[in-house]
CSV table of N, CA and C in Angstrom, one decimal:
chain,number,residue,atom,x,y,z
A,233,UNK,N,0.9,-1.2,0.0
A,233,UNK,CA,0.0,0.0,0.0
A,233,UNK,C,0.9,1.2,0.0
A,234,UNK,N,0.3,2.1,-0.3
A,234,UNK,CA,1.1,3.4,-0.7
A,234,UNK,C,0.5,4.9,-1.3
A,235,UNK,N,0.8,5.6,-2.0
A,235,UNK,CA,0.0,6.6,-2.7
A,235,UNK,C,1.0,7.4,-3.6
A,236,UNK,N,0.8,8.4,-4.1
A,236,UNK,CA,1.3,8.7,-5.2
A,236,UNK,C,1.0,10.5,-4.9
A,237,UNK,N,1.8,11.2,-5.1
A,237,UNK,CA,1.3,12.4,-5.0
A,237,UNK,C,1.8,13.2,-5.4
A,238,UNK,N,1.8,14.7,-5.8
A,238,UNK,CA,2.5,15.6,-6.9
A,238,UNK,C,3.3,16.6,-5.9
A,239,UNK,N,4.4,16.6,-6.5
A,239,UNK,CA,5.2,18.1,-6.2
A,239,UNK,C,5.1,19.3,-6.7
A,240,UNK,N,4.4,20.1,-6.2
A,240,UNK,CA,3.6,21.2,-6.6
A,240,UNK,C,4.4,22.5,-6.8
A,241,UNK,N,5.7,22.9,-5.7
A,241,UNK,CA,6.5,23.4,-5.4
A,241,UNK,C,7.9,23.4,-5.4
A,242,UNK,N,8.3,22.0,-6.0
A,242,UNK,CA,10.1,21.6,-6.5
A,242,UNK,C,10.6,21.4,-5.4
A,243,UNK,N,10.2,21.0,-4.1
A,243,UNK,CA,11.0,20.8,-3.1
A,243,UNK,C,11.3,19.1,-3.0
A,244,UNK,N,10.4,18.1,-3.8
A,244,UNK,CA,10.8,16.8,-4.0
A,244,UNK,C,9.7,16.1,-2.9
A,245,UNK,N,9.4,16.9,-2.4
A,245,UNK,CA,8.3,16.1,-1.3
A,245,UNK,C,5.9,16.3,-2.4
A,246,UNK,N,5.5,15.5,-1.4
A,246,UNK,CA,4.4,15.8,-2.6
A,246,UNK,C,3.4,16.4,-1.4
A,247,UNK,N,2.7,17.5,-2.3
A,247,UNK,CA,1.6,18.5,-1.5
A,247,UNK,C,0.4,17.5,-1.8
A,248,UNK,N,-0.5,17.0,-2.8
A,248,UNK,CA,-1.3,16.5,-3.1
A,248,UNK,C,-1.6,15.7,-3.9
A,249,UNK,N,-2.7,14.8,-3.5
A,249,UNK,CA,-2.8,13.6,-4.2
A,249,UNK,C,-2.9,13.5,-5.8
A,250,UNK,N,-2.2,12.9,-6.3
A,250,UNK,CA,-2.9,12.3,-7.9
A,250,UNK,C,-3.4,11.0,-7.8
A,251,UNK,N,-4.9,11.0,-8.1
A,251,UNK,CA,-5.4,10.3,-8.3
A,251,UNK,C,-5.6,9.4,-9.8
A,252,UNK,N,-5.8,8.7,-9.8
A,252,UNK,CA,-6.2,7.5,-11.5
A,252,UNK,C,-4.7,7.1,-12.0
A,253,UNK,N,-3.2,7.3,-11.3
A,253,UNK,CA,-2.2,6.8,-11.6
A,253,UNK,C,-2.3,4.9,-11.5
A,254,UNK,N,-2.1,4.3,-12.4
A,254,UNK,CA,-2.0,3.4,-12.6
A,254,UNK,C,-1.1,2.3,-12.0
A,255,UNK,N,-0.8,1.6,-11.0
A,255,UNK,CA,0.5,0.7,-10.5
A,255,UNK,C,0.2,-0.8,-10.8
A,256,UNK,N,1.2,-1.6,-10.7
A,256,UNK,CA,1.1,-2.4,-11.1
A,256,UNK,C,2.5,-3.8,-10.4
A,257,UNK,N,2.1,-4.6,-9.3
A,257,UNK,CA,2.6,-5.2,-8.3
A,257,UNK,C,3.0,-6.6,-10.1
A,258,UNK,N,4.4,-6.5,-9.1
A,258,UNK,CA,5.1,-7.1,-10.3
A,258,UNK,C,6.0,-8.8,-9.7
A,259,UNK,N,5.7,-9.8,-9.8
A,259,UNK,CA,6.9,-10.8,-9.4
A,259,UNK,C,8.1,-10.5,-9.1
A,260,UNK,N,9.0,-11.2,-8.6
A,260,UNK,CA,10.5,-11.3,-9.3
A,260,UNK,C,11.0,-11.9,-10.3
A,261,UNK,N,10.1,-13.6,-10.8
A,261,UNK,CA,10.5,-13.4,-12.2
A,261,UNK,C,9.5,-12.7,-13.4
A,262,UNK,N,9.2,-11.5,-12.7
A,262,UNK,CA,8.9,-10.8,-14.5
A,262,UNK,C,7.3,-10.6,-14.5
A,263,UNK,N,6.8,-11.5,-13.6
A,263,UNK,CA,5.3,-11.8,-14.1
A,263,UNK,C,4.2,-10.7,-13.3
A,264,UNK,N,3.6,-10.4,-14.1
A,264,UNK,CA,2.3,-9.3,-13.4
A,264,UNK,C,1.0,-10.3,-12.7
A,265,UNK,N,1.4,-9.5,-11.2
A,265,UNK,CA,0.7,-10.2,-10.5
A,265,UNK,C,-0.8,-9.4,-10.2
A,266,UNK,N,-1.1,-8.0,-9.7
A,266,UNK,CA,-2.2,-7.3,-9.8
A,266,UNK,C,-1.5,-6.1,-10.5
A,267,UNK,N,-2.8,-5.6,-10.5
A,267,UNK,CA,-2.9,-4.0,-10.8
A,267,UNK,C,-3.9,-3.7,-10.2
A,268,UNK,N,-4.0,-1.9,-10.0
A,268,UNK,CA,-4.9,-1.3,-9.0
A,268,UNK,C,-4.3,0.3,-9.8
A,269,UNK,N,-5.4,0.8,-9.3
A,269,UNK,CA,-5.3,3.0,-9.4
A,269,UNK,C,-5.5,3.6,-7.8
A,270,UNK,N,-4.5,4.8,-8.1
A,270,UNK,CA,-4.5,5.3,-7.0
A,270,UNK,C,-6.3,6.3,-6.7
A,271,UNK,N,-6.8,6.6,-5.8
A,271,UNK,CA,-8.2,7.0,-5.5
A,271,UNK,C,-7.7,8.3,-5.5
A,272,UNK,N,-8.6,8.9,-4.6
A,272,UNK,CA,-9.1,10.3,-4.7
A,272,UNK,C,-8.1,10.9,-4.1
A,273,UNK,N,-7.6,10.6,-3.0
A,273,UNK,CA,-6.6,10.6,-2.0
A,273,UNK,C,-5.4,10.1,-2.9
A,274,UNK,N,-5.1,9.5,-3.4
A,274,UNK,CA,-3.9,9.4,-4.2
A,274,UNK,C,-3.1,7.7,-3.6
A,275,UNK,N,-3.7,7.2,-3.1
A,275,UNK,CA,-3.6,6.4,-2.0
A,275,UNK,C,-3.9,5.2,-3.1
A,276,UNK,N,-3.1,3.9,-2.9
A,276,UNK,CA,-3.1,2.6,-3.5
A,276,UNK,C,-3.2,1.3,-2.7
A,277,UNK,N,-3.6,0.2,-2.5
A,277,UNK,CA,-3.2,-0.9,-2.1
A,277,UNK,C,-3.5,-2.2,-3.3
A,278,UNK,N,-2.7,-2.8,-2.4
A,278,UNK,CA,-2.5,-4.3,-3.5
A,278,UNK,C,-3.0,-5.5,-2.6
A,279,UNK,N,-4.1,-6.0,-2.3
A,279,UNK,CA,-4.7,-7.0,-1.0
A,279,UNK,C,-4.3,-8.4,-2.0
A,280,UNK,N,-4.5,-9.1,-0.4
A,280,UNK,CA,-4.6,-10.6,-0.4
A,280,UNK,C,-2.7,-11.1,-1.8
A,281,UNK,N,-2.1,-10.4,-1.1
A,281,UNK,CA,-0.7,-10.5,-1.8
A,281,UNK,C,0.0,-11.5,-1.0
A,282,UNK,N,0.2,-12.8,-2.2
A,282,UNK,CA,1.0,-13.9,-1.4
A,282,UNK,C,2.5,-13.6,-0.8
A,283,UNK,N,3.1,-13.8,0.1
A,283,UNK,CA,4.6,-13.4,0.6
A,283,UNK,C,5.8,-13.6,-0.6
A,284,UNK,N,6.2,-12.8,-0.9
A,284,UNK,CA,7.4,-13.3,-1.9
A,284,UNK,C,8.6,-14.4,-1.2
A,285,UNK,N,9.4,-15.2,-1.7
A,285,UNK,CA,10.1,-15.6,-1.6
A,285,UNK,C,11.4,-14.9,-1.0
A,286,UNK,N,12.1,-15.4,-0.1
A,286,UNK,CA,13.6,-14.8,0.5
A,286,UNK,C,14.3,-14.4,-0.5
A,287,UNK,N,15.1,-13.0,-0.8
A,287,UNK,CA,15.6,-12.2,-1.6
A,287,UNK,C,14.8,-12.6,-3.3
A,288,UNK,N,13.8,-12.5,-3.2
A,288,UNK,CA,13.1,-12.5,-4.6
A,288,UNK,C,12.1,-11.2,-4.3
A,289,UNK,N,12.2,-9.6,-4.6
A,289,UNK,CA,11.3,-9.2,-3.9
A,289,UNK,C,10.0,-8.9,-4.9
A,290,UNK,N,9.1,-8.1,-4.9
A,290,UNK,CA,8.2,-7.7,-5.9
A,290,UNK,C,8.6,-6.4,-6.1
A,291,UNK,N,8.0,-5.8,-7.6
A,291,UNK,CA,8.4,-4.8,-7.9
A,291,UNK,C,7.1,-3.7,-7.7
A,292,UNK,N,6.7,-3.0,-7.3
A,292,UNK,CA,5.9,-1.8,-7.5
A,292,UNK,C,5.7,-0.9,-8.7
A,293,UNK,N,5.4,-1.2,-10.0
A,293,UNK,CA,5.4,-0.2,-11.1
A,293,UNK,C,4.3,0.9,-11.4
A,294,UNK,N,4.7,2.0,-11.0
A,294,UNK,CA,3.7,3.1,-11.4
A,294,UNK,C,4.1,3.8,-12.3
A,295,UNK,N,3.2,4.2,-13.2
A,295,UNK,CA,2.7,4.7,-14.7
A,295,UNK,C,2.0,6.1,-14.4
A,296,UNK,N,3.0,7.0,-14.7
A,296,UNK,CA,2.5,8.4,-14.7
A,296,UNK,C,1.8,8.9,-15.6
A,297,UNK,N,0.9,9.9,-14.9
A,297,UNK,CA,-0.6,9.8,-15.8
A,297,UNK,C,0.3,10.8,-16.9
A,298,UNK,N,-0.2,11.3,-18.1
A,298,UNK,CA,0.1,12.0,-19.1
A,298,UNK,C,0.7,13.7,-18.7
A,299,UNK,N,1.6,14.2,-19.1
A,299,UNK,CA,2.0,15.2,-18.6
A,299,UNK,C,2.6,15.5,-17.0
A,300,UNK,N,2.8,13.9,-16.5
A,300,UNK,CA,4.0,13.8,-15.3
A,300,UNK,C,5.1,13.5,-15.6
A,301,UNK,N,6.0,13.7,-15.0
A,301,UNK,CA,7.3,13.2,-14.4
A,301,UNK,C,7.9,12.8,-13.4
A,302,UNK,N,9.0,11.7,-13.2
A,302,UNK,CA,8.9,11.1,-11.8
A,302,UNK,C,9.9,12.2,-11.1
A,303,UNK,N,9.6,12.1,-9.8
A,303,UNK,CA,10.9,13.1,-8.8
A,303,UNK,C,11.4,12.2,-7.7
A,304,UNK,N,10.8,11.3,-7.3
A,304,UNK,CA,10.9,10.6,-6.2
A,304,UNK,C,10.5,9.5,-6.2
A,305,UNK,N,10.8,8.3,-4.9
A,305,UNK,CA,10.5,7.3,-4.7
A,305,UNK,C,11.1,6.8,-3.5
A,306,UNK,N,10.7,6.2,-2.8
A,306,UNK,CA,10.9,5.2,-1.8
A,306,UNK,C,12.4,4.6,-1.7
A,307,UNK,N,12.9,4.1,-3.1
A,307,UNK,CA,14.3,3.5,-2.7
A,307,UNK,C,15.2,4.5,-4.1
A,308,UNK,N,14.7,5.4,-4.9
A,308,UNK,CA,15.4,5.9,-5.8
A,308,UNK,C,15.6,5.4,-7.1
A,309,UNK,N,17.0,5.3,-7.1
A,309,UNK,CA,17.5,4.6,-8.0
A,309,UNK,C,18.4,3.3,-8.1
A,310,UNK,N,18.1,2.4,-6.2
A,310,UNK,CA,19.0,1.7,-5.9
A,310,UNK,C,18.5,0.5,-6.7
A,311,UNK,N,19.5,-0.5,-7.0
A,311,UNK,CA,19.5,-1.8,-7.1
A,311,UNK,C,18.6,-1.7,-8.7
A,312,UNK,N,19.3,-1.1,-9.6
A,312,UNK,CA,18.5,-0.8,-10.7
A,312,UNK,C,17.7,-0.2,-11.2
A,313,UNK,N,16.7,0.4,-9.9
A,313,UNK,CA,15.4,0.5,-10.5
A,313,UNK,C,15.1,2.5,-10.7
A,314,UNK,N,14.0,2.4,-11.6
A,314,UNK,CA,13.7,3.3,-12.0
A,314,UNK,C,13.4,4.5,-11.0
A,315,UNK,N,12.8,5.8,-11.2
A,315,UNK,CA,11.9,6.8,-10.4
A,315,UNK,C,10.9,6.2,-10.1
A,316,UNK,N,10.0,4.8,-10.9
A,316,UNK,CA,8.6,4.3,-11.2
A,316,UNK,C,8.6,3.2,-10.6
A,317,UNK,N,9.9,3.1,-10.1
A,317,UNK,CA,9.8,1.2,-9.4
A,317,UNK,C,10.0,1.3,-8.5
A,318,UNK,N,9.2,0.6,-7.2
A,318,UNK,CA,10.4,0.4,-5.8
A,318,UNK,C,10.1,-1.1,-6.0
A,319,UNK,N,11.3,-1.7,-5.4
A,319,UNK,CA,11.0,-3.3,-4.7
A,319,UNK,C,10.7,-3.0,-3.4
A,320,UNK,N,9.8,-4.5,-3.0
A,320,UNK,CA,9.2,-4.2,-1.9
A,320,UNK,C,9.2,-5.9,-1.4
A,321,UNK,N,9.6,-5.9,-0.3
A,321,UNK,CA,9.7,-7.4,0.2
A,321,UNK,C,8.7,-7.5,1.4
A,322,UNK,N,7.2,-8.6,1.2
A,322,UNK,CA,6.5,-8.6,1.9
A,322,UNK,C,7.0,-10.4,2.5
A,323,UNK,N,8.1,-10.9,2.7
A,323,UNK,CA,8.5,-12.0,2.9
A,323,UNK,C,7.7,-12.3,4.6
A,324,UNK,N,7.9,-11.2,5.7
A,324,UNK,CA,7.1,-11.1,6.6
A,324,UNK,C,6.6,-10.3,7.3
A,325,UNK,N,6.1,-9.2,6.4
A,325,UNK,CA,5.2,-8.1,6.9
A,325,UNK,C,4.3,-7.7,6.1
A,326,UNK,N,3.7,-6.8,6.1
A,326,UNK,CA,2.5,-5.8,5.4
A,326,UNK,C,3.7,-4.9,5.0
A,327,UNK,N,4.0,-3.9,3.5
A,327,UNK,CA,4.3,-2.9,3.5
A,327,UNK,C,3.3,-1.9,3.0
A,328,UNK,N,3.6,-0.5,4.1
A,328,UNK,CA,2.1,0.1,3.6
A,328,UNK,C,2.7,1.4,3.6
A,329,UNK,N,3.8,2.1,3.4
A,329,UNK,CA,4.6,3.0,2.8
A,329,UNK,C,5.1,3.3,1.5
A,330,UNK,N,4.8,3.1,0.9
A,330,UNK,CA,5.3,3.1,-0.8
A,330,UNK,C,4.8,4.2,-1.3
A,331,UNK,N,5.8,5.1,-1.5
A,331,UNK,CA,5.8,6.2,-1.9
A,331,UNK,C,6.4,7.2,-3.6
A,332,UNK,N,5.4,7.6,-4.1
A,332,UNK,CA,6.0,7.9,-5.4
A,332,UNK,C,5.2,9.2,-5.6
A,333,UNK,N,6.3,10.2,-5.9
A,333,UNK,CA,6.2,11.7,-5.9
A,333,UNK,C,6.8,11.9,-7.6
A,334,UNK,N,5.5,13.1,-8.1
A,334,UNK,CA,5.2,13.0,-9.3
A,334,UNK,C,5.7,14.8,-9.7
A,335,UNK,N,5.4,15.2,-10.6
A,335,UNK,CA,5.3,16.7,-11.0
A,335,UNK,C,4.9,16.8,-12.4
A,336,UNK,N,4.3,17.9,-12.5
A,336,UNK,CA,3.5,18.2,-13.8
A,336,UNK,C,5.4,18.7,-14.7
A,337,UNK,N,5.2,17.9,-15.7
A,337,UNK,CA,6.8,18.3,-16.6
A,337,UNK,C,6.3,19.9,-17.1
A,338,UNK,N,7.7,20.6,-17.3
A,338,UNK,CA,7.8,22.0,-17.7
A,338,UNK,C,8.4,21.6,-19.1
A,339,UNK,N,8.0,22.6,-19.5
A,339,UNK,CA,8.7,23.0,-21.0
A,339,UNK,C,9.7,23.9,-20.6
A,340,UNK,N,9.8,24.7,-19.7
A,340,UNK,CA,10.5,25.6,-19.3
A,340,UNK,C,12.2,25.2,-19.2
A,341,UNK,N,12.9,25.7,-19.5
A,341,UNK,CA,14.5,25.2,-19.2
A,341,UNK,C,14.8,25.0,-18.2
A,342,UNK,N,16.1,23.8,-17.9
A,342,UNK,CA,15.8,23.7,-16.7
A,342,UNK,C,17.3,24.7,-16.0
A,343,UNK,N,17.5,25.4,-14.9
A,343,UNK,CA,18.1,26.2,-14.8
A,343,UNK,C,19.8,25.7,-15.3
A,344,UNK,N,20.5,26.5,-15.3
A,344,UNK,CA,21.6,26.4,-15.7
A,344,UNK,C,22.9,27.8,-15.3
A,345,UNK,N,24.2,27.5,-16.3
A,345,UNK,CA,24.5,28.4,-16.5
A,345,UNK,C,24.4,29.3,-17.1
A,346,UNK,N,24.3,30.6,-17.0
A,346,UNK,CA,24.1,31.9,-17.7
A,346,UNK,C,24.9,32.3,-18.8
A,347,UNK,N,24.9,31.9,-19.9
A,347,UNK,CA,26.3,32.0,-21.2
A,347,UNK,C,25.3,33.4,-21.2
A,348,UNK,N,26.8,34.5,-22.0
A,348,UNK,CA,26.4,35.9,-22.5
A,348,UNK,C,26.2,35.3,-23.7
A,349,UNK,N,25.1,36.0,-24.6
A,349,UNK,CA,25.2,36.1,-25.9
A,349,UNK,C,25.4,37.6,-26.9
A,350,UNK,N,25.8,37.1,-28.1
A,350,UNK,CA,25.8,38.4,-28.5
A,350,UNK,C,25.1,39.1,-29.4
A,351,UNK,N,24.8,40.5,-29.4
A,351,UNK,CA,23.7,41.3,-29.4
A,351,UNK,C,23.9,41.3,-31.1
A,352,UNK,N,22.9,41.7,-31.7
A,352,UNK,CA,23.0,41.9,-33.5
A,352,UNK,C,23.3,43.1,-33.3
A,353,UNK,N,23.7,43.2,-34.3
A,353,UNK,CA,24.9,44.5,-34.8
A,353,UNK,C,24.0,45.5,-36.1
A,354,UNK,N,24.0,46.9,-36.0
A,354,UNK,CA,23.5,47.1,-37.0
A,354,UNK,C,24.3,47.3,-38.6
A,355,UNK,N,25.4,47.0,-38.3
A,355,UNK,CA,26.1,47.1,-40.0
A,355,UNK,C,25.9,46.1,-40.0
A,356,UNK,N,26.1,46.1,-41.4
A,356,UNK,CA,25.6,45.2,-42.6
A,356,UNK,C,26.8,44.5,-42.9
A,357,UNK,N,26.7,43.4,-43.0
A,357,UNK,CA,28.4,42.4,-43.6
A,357,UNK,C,27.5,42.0,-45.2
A,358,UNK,N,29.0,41.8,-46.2
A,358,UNK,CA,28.8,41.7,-47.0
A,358,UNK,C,28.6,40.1,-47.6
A,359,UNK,N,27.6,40.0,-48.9
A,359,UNK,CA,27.5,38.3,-48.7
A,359,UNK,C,28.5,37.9,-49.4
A,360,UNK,N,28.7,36.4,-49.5
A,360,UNK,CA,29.7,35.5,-50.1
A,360,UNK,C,29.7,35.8,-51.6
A,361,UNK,N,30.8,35.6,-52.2
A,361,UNK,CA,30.5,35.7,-53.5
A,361,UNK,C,31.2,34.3,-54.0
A,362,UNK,N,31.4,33.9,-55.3
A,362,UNK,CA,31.9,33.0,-55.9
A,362,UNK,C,32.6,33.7,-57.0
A,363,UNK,N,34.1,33.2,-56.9
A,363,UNK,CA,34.9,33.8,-57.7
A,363,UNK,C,35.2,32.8,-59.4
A,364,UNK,N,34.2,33.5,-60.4
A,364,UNK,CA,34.5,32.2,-61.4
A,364,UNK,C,36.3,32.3,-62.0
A,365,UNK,N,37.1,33.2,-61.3
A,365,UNK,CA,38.1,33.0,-62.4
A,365,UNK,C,39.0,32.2,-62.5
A,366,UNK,N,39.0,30.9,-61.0
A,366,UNK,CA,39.1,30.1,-60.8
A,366,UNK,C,38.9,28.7,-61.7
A,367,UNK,N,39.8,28.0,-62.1
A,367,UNK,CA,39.4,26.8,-62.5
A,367,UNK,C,39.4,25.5,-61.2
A,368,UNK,N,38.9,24.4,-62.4
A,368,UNK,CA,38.6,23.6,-61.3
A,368,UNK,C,39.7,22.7,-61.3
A,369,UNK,N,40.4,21.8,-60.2
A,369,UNK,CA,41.6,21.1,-60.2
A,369,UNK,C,41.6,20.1,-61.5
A,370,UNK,N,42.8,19.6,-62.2
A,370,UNK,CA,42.3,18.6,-62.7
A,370,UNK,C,43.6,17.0,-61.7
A,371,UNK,N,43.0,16.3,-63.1
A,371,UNK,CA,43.6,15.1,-62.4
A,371,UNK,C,44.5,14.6,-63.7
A,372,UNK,N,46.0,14.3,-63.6
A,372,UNK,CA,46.9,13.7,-64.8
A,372,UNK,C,46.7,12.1,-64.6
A,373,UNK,N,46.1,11.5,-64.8
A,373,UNK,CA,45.2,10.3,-65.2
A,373,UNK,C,46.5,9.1,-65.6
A,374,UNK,N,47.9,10.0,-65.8
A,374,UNK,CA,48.6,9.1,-66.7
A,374,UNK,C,49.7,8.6,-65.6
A,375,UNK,N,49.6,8.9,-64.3
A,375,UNK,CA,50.3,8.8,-63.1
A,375,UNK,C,49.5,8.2,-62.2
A,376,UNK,N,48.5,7.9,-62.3
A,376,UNK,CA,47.2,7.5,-61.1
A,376,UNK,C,47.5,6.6,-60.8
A,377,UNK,N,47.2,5.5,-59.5
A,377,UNK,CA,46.8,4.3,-59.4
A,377,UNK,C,45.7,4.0,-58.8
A,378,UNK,N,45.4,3.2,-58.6
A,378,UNK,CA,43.6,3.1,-58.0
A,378,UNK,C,44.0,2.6,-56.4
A,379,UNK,N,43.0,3.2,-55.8
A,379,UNK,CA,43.4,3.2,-54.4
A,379,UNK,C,41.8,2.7,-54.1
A,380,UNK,N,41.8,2.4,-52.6
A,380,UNK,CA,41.2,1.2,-52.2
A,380,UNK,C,39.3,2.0,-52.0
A,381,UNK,N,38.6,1.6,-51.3
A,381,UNK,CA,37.2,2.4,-51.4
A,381,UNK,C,36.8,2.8,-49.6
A,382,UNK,N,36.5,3.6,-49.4
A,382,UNK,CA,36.9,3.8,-47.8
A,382,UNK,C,36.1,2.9,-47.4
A,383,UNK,N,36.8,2.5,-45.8
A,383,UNK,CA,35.6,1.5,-44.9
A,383,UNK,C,34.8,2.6,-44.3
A,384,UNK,N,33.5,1.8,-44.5
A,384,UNK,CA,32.7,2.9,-43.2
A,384,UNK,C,32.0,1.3,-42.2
């Protein structure tokens, strides 16, 4: 059990629920065992979950609704997993902390360094030209040998 909730303010913690996020309680080898949505409250559970096996744990996968991004989670980025995953070992307990903190994505940049750039100029530069008085190289054909075809 767990919930899911948005960071409203960039501080990585979540002010309020997102509700209709999708999760999805996962085996260790591989296999989808339930799915469930988070409610109104933002709040999830996964019932009547058989114990996993000693160091086999389950995975927790949540699916950000359209126009989220992950910020947080319960174990991060340890032992592989995603912003969207935690493993969770119910070998002998209930876990009812599972936590995944969301945020609406920006288009906005994200901060950085400050490069100067440089301002337009009002004179005028002159354009390229092409000089025909120029010929074009040739090749003495009577000295050549044939050389190989590049690797790519």
């Amino acid at each position: 059990a767990g919930f899911v909730v948005e960071d409203a303010d960039n501080d990585g913690g979540g002010e309020g629920p997102i509700p209709g996020s999708e999760l999805e309680l996962i085996s260790f080898d591989g296999v989808g065992v339930a799915t469930t949505s988070a409610d109104s409250g933002g709040m999830f559970v996964f019932e009547n979950v058989v114990p996993n096996a000693p160091g086999e744990p389950y995975t927790v996968l949540q699916t950000n609704l359209a126009g989220y991004v992950d910020v947080e989670d319960n174990d991060g980025t340890e032992d592989g997993t995603t912003l969207s995953e935690v493993l969770v070992d119910v070998t002998t307990h209930d876990v009812l902390d599972i936590a995944f903190v969301d945020e609406i994505e920006s288009n906005s940049p994200s901060a950085g360094p400050l490069v100067a750039s440089a301002s337009p100029t009002s004179d005028s530069t002159a354009s390229p030209t092409i000089d025909d008085s120029t010929t074009s190289p040739t090749v003495d054909d009577s000295t050549a040998s044939p050389t190989a075809l590049p690797t790519i």
